[in-house]
Protein backbone atom coordinates (compact mmCIF):
# COMPACT_ATOMS: atom_id res chain seq x y z
CA UNK A 1 0.00 0.00 0.00
CA UNK A 2 2.89 2.29 0.93
CA UNK A 3 4.65 1.43 -2.34
CA UNK A 4 1.56 2.42 -4.29
CA UNK A 5 1.30 5.72 -2.44
CA UNK A 6 4.97 6.46 -3.03
CA UNK A 7 4.66 5.59 -6.72
CA UNK A 8 1.60 7.77 -7.03
CA UNK A 9 3.36 10.65 -5.31
CA UNK A 10 6.38 10.24 -7.56
CA UNK A 11 4.16 10.21 -10.65
CA UNK A 12 2.48 13.45 -9.54
CA UNK A 13 5.87 15.04 -8.85
CA UNK A 14 7.19 14.03 -12.27
CA UNK A 15 4.02 15.34 -13.95
CA UNK A 16 4.34 18.68 -12.21
CA UNK A 17 8.02 18.86 -13.09
CA UNK A 18 7.24 18.15 -16.74
CA UNK A 19 4.48 20.79 -16.78
CA UNK A 20 6.83 23.34 -15.19
CA UNK A 21 9.56 22.51 -17.70
CA UNK A 22 7.11 22.89 -20.58
CA UNK A 23 6.02 26.29 -19.25
CA UNK A 24 9.62 27.42 -19.03
CA UNK A 25 10.25 26.29 -22.60
CA UNK A 26 7.12 28.09 -23.79
CA UNK A 27 8.15 31.28 -22.02
CA UNK A 28 11.61 31.14 -23.57
CA UNK A 29 10.20 30.52 -27.02
CA UNK A 30 7.58 33.24 -26.50
CA UNK A 31 10.33 35.70 -25.62
CA UNK A 32 12.24 34.77 -28.75
CA UNK A 33 9.07 35.12 -30.79
CA UNK A 34 8.42 38.60 -29.35
CA UNK A 35 11.94 39.65 -30.25
CA UNK A 36 11.52 38.33 -33.79
CA UNK A 37 8.20 40.16 -34.15
CA UNK A 38 9.81 43.38 -32.87
CA UNK A 39 12.63 43.06 -35.39
CA UNK A 40 10.14 42.39 -38.18
CA UNK A 41 8.06 45.43 -37.18
CA UNK A 42 11.14 47.66 -37.07
CA UNK A 43 12.21 46.42 -40.50
CA UNK A 44 8.75 47.16 -41.94
CA UNK A 45 8.73 50.67 -40.42
CA UNK A 46 12.23 51.34 -41.71
CA UNK A 47 11.34 50.10 -45.19
CA UNK A 48 8.15 52.20 -45.25
CA UNK A 49 10.05 55.28 -44.15
CA UNK A 50 12.74 54.80 -46.81
CA UNK A 51 10.05 54.36 -49.46
CA UNK A 52 8.28 57.52 -48.26
CA UNK A 53 11.54 59.48 -48.40
CA UNK A 54 12.22 58.17 -51.90
CA UNK A 55 8.79 59.26 -53.12
CA UNK A 56 9.02 62.60 -51.25
CA UNK A 57 12.57 63.98 -51.46
CA UNK A 58 11.61 67.03 -49.40
CA UNK A 59 11.03 64.79 -46.39
CA UNK A 60 14.73 63.97 -46.19
CA UNK A 61 15.51 67.64 -45.59
CA UNK A 62 13.41 67.79 -42.41
CA UNK A 63 14.73 67.20 -38.90
CA UNK A 64 15.69 63.62 -38.11
CA UNK A 65 13.94 63.73 -34.75
CA UNK A 66 11.06 65.65 -33.23
CA UNK A 67 12.69 68.64 -31.53
CA UNK A 68 9.52 69.48 -29.61
CA UNK A 69 8.17 71.97 -32.13
CA UNK A 70 5.71 69.52 -33.65
CA UNK A 71 2.74 67.62 -32.28
CA UNK A 72 1.71 64.35 -33.89
CA UNK A 73 -1.73 63.21 -32.70
CA UNK A 74 -3.26 60.15 -34.33
CA UNK A 75 -7.03 59.68 -34.53
CA UNK A 76 -8.78 56.47 -35.48
CA UNK A 77 -11.06 58.30 -37.88
CA UNK A 78 -11.16 61.58 -39.76
CA UNK A 79 -13.35 64.32 -38.22
CA UNK A 80 -16.62 64.80 -40.09
CA UNK A 81 -15.99 68.54 -40.40
CA UNK A 82 -13.76 71.35 -39.14
CA UNK A 83 -16.83 73.50 -38.53
CA UNK A 84 -17.60 73.33 -34.79
CA UNK A 85 -20.98 75.07 -35.22
CA UNK A 86 -22.98 72.46 -37.08
CA UNK A 87 -24.79 69.21 -36.45
CA UNK A 88 -22.08 67.24 -38.26
CA UNK A 89 -19.46 68.20 -35.67
CA UNK A 90 -18.23 65.23 -33.65
CA UNK A 91 -15.81 64.78 -30.75
CA UNK A 92 -12.85 64.81 -33.13
CA UNK A 93 -14.01 68.14 -34.55
CA UNK A 94 -14.07 69.53 -31.02
CA UNK A 95 -10.64 68.20 -30.14
CA UNK A 96 -9.05 69.61 -33.27
CA UNK A 97 -10.78 72.98 -33.71
CA UNK A 98 -11.18 74.24 -30.15
CA UNK A 99 -7.84 75.56 -28.84
CA UNK A 100 -5.74 73.93 -31.60
CA UNK A 101 -7.27 75.96 -34.46
CA UNK A 102 -9.85 78.34 -33.02
CA UNK A 103 -9.12 80.22 -29.78
CA UNK A 104 -11.60 81.69 -27.26
CA UNK A 105 -11.62 85.12 -25.67
CA UNK A 106 -10.63 83.57 -22.35
CA UNK A 107 -9.24 80.12 -21.61
CA UNK A 108 -8.94 78.04 -18.47
CA UNK A 109 -5.58 77.78 -16.75
CA UNK A 110 -5.47 74.09 -15.84
CA UNK A 111 -3.03 74.73 -12.99
CA UNK A 112 -5.20 77.29 -11.20
CA UNK A 113 -8.60 76.30 -12.63
CA UNK A 114 -9.31 79.96 -13.39
CA UNK A 115 -10.00 81.80 -16.64
CA UNK A 116 -7.12 83.72 -18.15
CA UNK A 117 -6.91 86.06 -21.14
CA UNK A 118 -6.49 84.54 -24.58
CA UNK A 119 -7.81 86.55 -27.57
CA UNK A 120 -9.12 89.14 -25.13
CA UNK A 121 -6.65 91.15 -23.07
CA UNK A 122 -9.26 92.21 -20.51
CA UNK A 123 -12.95 92.06 -19.64
CA UNK A 124 -15.34 94.04 -17.46
CA UNK A 125 -18.68 93.23 -15.83
CA UNK A 126 -21.15 95.99 -14.99
CA UNK A 127 -22.23 96.55 -11.39
CA UNK A 128 -25.65 94.98 -12.03
CA UNK A 129 -24.11 91.99 -13.80
CA UNK A 130 -26.14 92.60 -16.97
CA UNK A 131 -23.33 93.80 -19.24
CA UNK A 132 -20.04 92.07 -20.04
CA UNK A 133 -17.44 93.81 -22.20
CA UNK A 134 -14.35 92.25 -23.74
CA UNK A 135 -11.38 94.17 -25.10
CA UNK A 136 -9.52 92.11 -27.69
CA UNK A 137 -5.79 92.09 -28.20
CA UNK A 138 -4.79 94.18 -31.19
CA UNK A 139 -1.90 91.82 -31.99
CA UNK A 140 -4.05 88.68 -32.38
CA UNK A 141 -4.38 87.33 -35.92
CA UNK A 142 -5.83 84.29 -37.64
CA UNK A 143 -3.43 81.96 -39.43
CA UNK A 144 -3.78 83.89 -42.72
CA UNK A 145 -2.70 87.12 -41.04
CA UNK A 146 -6.16 88.71 -40.75
CA UNK A 147 -6.66 90.55 -37.45
CA UNK A 148 -9.16 89.22 -34.93
CA UNK A 149 -11.73 91.97 -34.29
CA UNK A 150 -15.07 92.59 -32.62
CA UNK A 151 -16.76 91.70 -35.92
CA UNK A 152 -15.49 88.11 -35.61
CA UNK A 153 -16.86 87.80 -32.07
CA UNK A 154 -20.26 89.17 -33.08
CA UNK A 155 -20.36 86.91 -36.16
CA UNK A 156 -19.57 83.85 -34.02
CA UNK A 157 -22.33 84.66 -31.52
CA UNK A 158 -24.97 85.53 -34.11
CA UNK A 159 -24.20 82.38 -36.10
CA UNK A 160 -24.61 80.19 -33.05
CA UNK A 161 -28.02 81.63 -32.10
CA UNK A 162 -29.31 81.72 -35.69
CA UNK A 163 -32.33 79.35 -35.63
CA UNK A 164 -31.58 78.25 -39.19
CA UNK A 165 -28.12 77.04 -38.24
CA UNK A 166 -27.75 73.45 -37.00
CA UNK A 167 -26.31 74.48 -33.64
CA UNK A 168 -29.15 73.96 -31.17
CA UNK A 169 -26.87 72.08 -28.76
CA UNK A 170 -24.60 75.16 -28.49
CA UNK A 171 -27.23 77.89 -28.85
CA UNK A 172 -28.92 76.83 -25.60
CA UNK A 173 -25.90 78.09 -23.68
CA UNK A 174 -26.70 81.65 -24.79
CA UNK A 175 -30.42 81.75 -23.99
CA UNK A 176 -29.81 84.42 -21.34
CA UNK A 177 -28.00 86.77 -23.75
CA UNK A 178 -30.21 89.68 -24.85
CA UNK A 179 -27.83 91.01 -27.49
CA UNK A 180 -24.31 92.03 -28.48
CA UNK A 181 -22.86 95.22 -29.89
CA UNK A 182 -19.60 96.51 -31.28
CA UNK A 183 -18.23 99.29 -29.05
CA UNK A 184 -14.96 99.66 -30.94
CA UNK A 185 -12.77 97.83 -33.43
CA UNK A 186 -11.48 95.62 -30.62
CA UNK A 187 -14.23 96.01 -28.01
CA UNK A 188 -17.48 94.05 -27.86
CA UNK A 189 -20.27 94.23 -25.28
CA UNK A 190 -22.82 91.54 -24.41
CA UNK A 191 -26.13 92.36 -22.70
CA UNK A 192 -27.74 89.73 -20.46
CA UNK A 193 -31.40 89.20 -19.60
CA UNK A 194 -30.43 88.33 -16.06
CA UNK A 195 -27.17 88.01 -14.10
CA UNK A 196 -25.45 84.62 -14.28
CA UNK A 197 -22.43 83.25 -12.47
CA UNK A 198 -21.52 81.35 -15.67
CA UNK A 199 -21.74 84.42 -17.93
CA UNK A 200 -17.98 84.93 -18.31
CA UNK A 201 -17.44 81.24 -18.98
CA UNK A 202 -20.06 81.16 -21.75
CA UNK A 203 -19.40 84.54 -23.34
CA UNK A 204 -15.69 83.83 -23.66
CA UNK A 205 -16.58 80.88 -25.98
CA UNK A 206 -14.04 78.71 -24.18
CA UNK A 207 -16.37 75.70 -23.99
CA UNK A 208 -18.26 75.98 -27.26
CA UNK A 209 -16.43 76.98 -30.41
CA UNK A 210 -13.70 79.54 -30.06
CA UNK A 211 -13.89 82.62 -32.28
CA UNK A 212 -14.60 81.97 -35.97
CA UNK A 213 -12.88 84.05 -38.68
CA UNK A 214 -15.78 85.95 -40.22
CA UNK A 215 -14.04 86.45 -43.56
CA UNK A 216 -13.77 82.67 -44.02
CA UNK A 217 -17.00 81.36 -42.47
CA UNK A 218 -19.39 84.10 -43.60
CA UNK A 219 -22.30 82.71 -45.61
CA UNK A 220 -25.12 83.78 -47.90
CA UNK A 221 -27.52 81.06 -46.79
CA UNK A 222 -27.75 78.83 -43.69
CA UNK A 223 -27.48 75.75 -45.91
CA UNK A 224 -24.13 77.00 -47.13
CA UNK A 225 -22.82 77.35 -43.58
CA UNK A 226 -24.23 74.04 -42.38
CA UNK A 227 -22.21 72.29 -45.09
CA UNK A 228 -19.06 74.34 -44.42
CA UNK A 229 -16.05 72.13 -43.79
């Protein structure tokens, strides 16, 4: 009986030893396989890069490494549009256009959690809280060199609240705004129906669209704007 028990114990021990040995072998082979796959991937990337440089000679003249002056951000899909004020806008449109292309009057400082000047160099709220004025920087320009003025701010606001524009999800944020007027070339004033603790946040366009360049986005018909890419 004891011999049977000993034999059974030995068989179990040998089986476990064999299983352990097989696992070690598999791990070793898996590591070798990973290394081979890494080498293969590096070779494919290198070959693709050389082919790209051959087809585009100008690429070879660029910097060999990213010196920090460029941002490469890969998305799984292309954004539907680069127009943040339309029903076709998706999350990728928002990520690309707001802050990276279009800037607001004020922007949040993520360290302090407070609004700081961006396109506007200052703002003022009336004593009764019903008027908010923004003075724009006179050195702010769009990428084509056109100056950012009060006209662009007014155009952005009026486009958002236009009932014929597909922007109902954004327009609701400005339901308490009674109107807007141009005070000067770089000064714009908003009038509110009632005071609101979120007025500065909304009127600075930091959460909705940023300021649109009027000379590029201006439209003759709402349909034309809704299809603007």
